[in-house]
Short mmCIF file of N, CA, C and O in Angstrom, two decimals:
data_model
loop_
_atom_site.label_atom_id
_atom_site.label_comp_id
_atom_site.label_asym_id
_atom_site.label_seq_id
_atom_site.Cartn_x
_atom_site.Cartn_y
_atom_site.Cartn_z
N UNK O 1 0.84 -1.19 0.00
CA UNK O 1 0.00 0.00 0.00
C UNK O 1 0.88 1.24 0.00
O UNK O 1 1.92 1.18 0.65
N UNK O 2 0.61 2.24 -0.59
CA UNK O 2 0.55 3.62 -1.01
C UNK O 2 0.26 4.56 0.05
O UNK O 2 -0.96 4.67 0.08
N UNK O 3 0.93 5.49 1.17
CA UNK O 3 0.27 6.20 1.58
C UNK O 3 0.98 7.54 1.07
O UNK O 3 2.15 7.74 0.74
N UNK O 4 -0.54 8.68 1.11
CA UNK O 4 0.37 10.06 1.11
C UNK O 4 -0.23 10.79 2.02
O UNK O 4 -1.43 10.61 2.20
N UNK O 5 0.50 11.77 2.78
CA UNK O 5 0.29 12.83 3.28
C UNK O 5 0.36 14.15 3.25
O UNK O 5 1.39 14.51 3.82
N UNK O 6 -0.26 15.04 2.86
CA UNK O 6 -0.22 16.45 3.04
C UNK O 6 -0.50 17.09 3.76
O UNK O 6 -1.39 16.74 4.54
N UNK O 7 0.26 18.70 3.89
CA UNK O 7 0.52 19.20 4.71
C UNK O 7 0.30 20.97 4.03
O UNK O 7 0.16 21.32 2.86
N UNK O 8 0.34 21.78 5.24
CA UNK O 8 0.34 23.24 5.09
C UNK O 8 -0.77 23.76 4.25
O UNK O 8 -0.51 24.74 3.54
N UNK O 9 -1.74 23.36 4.22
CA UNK O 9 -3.18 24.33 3.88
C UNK O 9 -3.26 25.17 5.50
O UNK O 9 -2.66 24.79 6.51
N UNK O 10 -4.08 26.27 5.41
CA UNK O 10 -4.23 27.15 5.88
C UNK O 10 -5.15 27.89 5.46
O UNK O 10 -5.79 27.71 4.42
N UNK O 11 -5.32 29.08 6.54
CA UNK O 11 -6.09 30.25 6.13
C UNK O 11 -5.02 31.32 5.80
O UNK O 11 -4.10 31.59 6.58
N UNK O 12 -5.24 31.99 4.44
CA UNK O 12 -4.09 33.05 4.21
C UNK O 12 -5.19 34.34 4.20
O UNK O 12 -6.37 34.15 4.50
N UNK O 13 -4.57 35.87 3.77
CA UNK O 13 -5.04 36.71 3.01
C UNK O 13 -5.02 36.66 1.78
O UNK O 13 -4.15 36.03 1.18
N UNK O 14 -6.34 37.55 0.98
CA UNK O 14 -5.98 37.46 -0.60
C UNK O 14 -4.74 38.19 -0.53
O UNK O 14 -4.54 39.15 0.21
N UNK O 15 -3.84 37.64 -1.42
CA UNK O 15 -2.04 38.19 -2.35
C UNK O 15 -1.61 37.45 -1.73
O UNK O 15 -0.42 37.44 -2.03
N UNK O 16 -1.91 36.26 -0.49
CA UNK O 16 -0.80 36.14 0.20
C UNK O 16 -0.14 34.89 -0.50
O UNK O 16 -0.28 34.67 -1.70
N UNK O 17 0.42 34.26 0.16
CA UNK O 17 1.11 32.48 0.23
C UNK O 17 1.08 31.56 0.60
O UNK O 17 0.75 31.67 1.78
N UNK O 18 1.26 30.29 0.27
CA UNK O 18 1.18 29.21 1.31
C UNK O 18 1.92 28.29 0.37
O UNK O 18 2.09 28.61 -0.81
N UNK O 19 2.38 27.16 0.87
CA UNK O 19 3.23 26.27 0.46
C UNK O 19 2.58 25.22 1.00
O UNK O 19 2.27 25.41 2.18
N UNK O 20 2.03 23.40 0.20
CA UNK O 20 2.00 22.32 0.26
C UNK O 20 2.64 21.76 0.52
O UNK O 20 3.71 22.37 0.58
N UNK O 21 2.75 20.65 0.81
CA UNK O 21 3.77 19.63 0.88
C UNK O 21 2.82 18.25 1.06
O UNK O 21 1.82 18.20 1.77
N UNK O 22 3.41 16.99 0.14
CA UNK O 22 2.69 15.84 -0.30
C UNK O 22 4.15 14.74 0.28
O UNK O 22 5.29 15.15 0.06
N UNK O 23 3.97 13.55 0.89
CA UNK O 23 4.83 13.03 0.96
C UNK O 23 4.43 11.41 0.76
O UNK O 23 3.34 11.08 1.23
N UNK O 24 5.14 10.49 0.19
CA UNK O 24 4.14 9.43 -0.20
C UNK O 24 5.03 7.93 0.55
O UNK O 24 6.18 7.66 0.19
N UNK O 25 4.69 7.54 1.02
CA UNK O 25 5.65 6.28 1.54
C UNK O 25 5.02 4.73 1.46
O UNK O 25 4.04 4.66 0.72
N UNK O 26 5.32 3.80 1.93
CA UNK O 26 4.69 2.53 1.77
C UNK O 26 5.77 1.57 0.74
O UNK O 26 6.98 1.60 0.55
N UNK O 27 4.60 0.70 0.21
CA UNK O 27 5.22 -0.26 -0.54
C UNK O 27 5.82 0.83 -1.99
O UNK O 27 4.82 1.29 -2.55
N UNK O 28 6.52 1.09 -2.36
CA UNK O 28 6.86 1.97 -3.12
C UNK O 28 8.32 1.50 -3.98
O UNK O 28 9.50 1.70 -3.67
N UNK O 29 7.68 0.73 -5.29
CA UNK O 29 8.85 0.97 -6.08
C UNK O 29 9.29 1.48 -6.87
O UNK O 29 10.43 1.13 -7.20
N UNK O 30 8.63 2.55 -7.57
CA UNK O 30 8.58 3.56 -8.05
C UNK O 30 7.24 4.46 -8.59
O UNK O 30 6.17 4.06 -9.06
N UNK O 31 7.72 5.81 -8.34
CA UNK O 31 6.57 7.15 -8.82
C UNK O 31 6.78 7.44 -9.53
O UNK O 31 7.85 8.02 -9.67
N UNK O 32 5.44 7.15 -11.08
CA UNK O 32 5.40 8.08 -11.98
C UNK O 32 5.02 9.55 -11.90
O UNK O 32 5.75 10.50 -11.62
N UNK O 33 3.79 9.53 -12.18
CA UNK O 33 3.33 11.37 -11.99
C UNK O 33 2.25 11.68 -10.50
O UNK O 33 1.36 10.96 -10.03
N UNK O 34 2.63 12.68 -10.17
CA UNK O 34 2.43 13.13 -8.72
C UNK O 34 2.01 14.88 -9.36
O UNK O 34 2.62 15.42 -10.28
N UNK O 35 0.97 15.45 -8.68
CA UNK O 35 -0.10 16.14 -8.91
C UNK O 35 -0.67 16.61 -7.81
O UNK O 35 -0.52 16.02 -6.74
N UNK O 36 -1.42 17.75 -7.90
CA UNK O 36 -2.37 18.35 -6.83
C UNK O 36 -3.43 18.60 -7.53
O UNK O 36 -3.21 19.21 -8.58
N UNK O 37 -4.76 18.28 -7.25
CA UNK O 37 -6.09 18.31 -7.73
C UNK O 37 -6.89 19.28 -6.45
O UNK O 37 -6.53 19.40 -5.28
N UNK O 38 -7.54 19.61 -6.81
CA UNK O 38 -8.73 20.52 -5.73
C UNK O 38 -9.94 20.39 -6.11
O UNK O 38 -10.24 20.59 -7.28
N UNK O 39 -11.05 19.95 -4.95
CA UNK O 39 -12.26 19.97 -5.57
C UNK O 39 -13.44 21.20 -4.65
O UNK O 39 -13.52 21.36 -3.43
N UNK O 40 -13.99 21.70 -5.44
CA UNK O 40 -14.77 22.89 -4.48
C UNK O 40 -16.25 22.51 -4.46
O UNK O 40 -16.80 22.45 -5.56
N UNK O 41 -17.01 22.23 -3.32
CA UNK O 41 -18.30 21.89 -3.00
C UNK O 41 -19.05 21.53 -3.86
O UNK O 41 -19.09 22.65 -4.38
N UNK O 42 -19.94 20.73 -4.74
CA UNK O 42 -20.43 20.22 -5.75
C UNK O 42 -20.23 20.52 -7.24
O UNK O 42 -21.05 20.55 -8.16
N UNK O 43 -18.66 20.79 -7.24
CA UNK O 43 -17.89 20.65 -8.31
C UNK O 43 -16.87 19.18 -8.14
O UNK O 43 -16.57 18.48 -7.18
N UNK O 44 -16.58 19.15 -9.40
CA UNK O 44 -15.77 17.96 -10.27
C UNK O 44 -14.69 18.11 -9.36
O UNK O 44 -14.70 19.24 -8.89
N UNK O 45 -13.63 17.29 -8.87
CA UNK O 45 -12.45 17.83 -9.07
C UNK O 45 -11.15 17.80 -10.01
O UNK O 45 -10.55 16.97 -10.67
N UNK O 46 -11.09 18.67 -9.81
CA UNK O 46 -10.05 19.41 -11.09
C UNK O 46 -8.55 19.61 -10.71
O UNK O 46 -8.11 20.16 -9.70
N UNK O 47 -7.73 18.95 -11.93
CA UNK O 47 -6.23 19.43 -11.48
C UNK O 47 -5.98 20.61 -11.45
O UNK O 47 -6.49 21.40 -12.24
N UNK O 48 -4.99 21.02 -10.30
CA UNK O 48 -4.24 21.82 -10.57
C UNK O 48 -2.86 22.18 -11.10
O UNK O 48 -2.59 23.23 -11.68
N UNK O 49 -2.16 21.33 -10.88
CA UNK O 49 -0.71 20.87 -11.32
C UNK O 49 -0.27 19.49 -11.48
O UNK O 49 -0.90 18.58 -10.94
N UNK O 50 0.65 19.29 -12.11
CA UNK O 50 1.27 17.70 -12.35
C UNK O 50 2.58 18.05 -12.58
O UNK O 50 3.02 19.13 -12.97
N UNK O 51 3.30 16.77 -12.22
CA UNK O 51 4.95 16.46 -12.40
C UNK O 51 5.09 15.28 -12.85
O UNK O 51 4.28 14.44 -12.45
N UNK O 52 5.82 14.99 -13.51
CA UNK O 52 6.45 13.43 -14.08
C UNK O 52 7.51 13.87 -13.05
O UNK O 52 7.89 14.87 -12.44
N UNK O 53 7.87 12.02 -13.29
CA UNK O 53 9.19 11.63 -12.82
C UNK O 53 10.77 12.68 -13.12
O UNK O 53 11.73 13.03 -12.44
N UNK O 54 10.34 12.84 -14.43
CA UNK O 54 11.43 13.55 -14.89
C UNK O 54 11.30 14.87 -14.68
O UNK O 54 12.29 15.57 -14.87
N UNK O 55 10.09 15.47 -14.27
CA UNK O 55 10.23 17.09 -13.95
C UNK O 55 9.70 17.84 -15.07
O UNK O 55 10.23 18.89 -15.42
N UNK O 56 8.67 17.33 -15.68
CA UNK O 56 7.69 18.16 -17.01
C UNK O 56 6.70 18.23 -15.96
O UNK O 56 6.39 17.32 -15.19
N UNK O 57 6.14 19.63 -16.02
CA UNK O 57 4.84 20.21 -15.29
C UNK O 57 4.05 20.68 -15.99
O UNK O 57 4.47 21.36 -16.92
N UNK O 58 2.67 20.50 -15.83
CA UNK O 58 1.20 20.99 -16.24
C UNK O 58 0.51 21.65 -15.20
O UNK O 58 0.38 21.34 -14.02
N UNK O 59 -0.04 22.92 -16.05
CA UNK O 59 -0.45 23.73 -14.75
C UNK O 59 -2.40 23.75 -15.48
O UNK O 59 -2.64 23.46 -16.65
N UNK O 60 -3.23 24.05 -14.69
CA UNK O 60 -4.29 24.61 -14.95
C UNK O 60 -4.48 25.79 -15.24
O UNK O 60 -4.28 26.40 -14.18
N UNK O 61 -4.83 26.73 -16.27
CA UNK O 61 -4.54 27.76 -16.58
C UNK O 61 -4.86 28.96 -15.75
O UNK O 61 -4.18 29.99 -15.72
N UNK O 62 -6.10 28.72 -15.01
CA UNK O 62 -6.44 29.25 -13.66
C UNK O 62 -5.12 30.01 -12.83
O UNK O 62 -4.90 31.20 -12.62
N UNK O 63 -4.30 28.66 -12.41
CA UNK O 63 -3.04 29.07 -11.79
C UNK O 63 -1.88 29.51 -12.04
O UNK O 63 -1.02 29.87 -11.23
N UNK O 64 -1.83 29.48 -13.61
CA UNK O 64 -0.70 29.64 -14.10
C UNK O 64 0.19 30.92 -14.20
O UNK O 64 -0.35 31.84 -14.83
N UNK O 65 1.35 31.15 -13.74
CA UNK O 65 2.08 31.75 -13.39
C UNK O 65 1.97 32.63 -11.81
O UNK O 65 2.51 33.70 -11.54
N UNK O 66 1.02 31.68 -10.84
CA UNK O 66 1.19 31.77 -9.59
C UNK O 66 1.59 30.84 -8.44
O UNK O 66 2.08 30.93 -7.31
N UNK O 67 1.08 29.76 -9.41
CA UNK O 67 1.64 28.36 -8.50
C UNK O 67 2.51 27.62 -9.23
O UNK O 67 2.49 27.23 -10.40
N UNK O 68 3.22 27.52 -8.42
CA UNK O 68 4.95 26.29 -9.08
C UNK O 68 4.94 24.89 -8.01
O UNK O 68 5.06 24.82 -6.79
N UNK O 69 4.68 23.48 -9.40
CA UNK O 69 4.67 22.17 -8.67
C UNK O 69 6.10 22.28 -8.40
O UNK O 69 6.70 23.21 -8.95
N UNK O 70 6.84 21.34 -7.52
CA UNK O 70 7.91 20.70 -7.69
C UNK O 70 7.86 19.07 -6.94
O UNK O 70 6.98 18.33 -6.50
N UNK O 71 9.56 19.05 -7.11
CA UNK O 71 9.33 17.53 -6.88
C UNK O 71 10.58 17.25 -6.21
O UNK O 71 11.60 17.87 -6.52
N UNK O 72 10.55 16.08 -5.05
CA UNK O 72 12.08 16.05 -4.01
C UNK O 72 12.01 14.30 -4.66
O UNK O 72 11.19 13.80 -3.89
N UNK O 73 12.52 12.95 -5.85
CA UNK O 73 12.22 12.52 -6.26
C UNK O 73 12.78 11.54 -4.61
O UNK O 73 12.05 10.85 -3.89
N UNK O 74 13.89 11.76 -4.49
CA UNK O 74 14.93 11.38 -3.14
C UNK O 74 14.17 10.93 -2.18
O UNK O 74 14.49 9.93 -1.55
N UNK O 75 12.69 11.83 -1.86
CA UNK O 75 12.17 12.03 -0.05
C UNK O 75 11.18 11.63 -0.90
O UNK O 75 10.20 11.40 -0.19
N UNK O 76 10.77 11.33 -2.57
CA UNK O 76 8.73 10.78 -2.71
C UNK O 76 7.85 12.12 -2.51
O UNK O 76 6.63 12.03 -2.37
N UNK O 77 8.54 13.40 -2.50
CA UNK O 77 7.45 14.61 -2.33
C UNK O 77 7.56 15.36 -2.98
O UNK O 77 8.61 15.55 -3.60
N UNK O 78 6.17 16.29 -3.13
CA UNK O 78 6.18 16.98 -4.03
C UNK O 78 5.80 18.35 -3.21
O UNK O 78 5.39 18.37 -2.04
N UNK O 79 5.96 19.17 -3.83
CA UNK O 79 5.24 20.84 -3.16
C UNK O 79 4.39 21.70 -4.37
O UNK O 79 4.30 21.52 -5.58
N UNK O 80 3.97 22.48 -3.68
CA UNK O 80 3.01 23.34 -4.14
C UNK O 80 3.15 24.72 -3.74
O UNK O 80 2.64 24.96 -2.64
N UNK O 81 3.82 25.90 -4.43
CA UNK O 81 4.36 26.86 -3.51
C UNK O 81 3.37 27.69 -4.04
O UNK O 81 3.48 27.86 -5.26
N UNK O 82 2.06 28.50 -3.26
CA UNK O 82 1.32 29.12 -4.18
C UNK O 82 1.53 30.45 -3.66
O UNK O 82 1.79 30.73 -2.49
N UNK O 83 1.34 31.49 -4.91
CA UNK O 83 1.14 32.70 -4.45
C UNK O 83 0.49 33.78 -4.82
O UNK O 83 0.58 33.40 -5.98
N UNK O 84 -0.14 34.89 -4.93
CA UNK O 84 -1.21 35.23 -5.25
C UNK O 84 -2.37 34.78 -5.01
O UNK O 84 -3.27 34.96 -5.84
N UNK O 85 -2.61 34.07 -3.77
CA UNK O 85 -3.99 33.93 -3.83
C UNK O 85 -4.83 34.26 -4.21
O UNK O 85 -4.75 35.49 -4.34
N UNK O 86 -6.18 33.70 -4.67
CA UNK O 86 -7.24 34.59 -4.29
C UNK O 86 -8.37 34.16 -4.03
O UNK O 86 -8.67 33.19 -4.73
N UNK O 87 -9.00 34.42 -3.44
CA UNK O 87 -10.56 34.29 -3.32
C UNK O 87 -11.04 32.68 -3.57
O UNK O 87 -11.22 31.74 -2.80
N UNK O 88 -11.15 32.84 -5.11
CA UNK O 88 -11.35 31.51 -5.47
C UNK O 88 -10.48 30.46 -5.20
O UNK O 88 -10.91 29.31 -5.31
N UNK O 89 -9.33 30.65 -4.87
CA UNK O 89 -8.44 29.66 -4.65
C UNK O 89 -8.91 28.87 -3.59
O UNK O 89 -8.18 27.91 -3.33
N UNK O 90 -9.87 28.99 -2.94
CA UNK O 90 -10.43 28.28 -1.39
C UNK O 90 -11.32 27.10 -1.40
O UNK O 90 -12.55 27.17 -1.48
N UNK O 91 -10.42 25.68 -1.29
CA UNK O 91 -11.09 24.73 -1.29
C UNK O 91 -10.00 23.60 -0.56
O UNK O 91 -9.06 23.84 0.19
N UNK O 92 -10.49 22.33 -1.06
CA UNK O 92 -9.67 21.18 -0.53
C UNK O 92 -8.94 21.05 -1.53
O UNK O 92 -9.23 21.11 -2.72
N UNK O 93 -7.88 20.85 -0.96
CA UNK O 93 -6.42 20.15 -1.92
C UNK O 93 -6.17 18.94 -1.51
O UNK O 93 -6.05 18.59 -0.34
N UNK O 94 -6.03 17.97 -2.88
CA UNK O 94 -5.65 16.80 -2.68
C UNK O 94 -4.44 16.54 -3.49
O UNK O 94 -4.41 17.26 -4.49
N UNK O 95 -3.20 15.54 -3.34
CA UNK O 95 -2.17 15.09 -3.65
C UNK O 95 -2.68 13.71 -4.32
O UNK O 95 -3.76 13.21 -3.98
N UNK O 96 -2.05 13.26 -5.06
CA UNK O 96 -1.86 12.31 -6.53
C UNK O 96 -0.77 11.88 -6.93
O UNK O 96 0.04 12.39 -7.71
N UNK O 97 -0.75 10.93 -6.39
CA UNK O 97 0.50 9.52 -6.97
C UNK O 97 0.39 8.81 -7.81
O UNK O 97 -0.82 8.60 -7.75
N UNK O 98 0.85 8.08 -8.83
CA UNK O 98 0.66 6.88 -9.50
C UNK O 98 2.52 6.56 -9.74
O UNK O 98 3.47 7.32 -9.93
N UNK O 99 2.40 5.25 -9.62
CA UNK O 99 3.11 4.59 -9.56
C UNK O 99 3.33 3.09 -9.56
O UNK O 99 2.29 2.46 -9.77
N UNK O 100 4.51 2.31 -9.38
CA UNK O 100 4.34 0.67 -9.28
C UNK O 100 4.98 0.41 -7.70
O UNK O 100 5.90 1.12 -7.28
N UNK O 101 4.43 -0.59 -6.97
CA UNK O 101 4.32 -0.58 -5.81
C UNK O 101 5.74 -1.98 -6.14
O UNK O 101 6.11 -2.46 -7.21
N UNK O 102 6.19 -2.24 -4.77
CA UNK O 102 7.50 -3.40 -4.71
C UNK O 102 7.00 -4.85 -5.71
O UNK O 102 7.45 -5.49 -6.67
N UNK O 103 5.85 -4.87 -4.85
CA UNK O 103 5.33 -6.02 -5.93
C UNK O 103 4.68 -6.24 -6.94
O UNK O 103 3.80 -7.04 -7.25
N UNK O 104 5.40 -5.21 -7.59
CA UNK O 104 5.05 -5.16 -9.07
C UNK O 104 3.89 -4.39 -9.60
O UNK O 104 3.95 -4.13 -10.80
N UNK O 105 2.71 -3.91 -8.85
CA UNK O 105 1.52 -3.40 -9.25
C UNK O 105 1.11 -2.48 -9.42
O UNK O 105 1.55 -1.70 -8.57
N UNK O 106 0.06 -1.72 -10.48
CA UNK O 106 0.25 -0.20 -10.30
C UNK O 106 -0.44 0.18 -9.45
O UNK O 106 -1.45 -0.47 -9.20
N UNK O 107 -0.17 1.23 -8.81
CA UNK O 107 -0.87 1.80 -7.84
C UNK O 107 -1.35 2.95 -8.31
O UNK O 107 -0.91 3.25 -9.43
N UNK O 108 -2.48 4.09 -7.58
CA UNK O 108 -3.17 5.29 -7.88
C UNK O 108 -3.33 5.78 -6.59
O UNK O 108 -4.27 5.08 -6.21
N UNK O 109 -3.09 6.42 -5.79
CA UNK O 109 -3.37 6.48 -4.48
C UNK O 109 -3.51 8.60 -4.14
O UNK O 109 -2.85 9.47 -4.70
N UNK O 110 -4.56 8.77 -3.12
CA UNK O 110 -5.02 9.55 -3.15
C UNK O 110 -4.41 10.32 -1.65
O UNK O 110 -4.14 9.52 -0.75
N UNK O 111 -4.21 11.65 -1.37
CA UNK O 111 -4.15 11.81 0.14
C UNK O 111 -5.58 12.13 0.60
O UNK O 111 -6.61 11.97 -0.06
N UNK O 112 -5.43 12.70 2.11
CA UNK O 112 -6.73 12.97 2.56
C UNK O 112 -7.00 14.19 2.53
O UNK O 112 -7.93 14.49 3.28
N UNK O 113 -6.43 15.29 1.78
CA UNK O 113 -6.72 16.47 1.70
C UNK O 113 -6.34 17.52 2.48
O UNK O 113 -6.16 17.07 3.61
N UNK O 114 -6.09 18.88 2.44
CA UNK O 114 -5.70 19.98 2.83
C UNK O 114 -6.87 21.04 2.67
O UNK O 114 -7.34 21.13 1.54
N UNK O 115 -7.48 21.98 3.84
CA UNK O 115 -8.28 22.82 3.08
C UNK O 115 -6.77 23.75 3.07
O UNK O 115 -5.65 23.64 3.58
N UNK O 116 -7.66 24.97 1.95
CA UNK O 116 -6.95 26.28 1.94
C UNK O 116 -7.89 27.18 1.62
O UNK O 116 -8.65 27.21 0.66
N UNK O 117 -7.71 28.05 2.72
CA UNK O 117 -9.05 29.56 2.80
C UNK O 117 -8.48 30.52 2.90
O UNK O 117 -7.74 30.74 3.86
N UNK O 118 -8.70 31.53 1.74
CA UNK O 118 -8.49 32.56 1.29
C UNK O 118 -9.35 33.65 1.54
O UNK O 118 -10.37 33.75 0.86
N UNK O 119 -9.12 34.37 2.30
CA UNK O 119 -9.83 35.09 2.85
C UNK O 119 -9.43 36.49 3.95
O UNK O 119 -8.61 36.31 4.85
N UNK O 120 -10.08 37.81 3.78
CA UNK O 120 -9.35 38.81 4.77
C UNK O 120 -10.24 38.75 6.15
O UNK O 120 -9.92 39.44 7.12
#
């Protein structure tokens, strides 16, 4: 099994910052693409960012050029350094693994979420 954990949602001001952090451990023999998705109250949820293994990122255009994925491939984590908040930015954040687990299988595994509230 697959676990991940995230970390550092908060309540910010609008402009302000906050930084994620996703960390994934378990049976783990290797991570393909690792991601942050957010879903807001009887909406879909929707990506926000992605990383491959190798460090190609996809952003949602929403965020783009305020939030930067990255990736620690070493520690299995990824971050989310956001800035500019705003307003809308206020929901649950979830982290996204896929990968092949020791014994061979693929895995998809989800964390349990972060809120982040944007708000003065």
């Amino acid at each position: 099994q697959v676990q991940l954990v995230e970390s550092g949602g908060g309540l910010v001001q609008p402009g302000g910052s906050l930084r994620l952090s996703c960390a994934a451990s378990g049976s783990i023999f290797s991570i393909n693409d690792m991601g942050w998705y957010r879903q807001a109250p009887r909406k879909q949820r929707e990506l926000v960012a992605a990383i491959t293994s190798g460090g190609m990122t996809n952003y949602a255009d929403s965020v783009k050029g305020r939030f930067t994925i990255s990736r620690d491939n070493a520690k299995n984590t990824i971050y989310l350094q956001m800035n500019s908040l705003k307003p809308e930015d206020t929901t649950v954040y979830y982290c996204l693994a896929t990968g092949i687990t020791i014994d061979q299988r693929d895995f998809i595994s989800w964390g349990q979420g972060t809120q982040v509230t944007v708000s003065s």
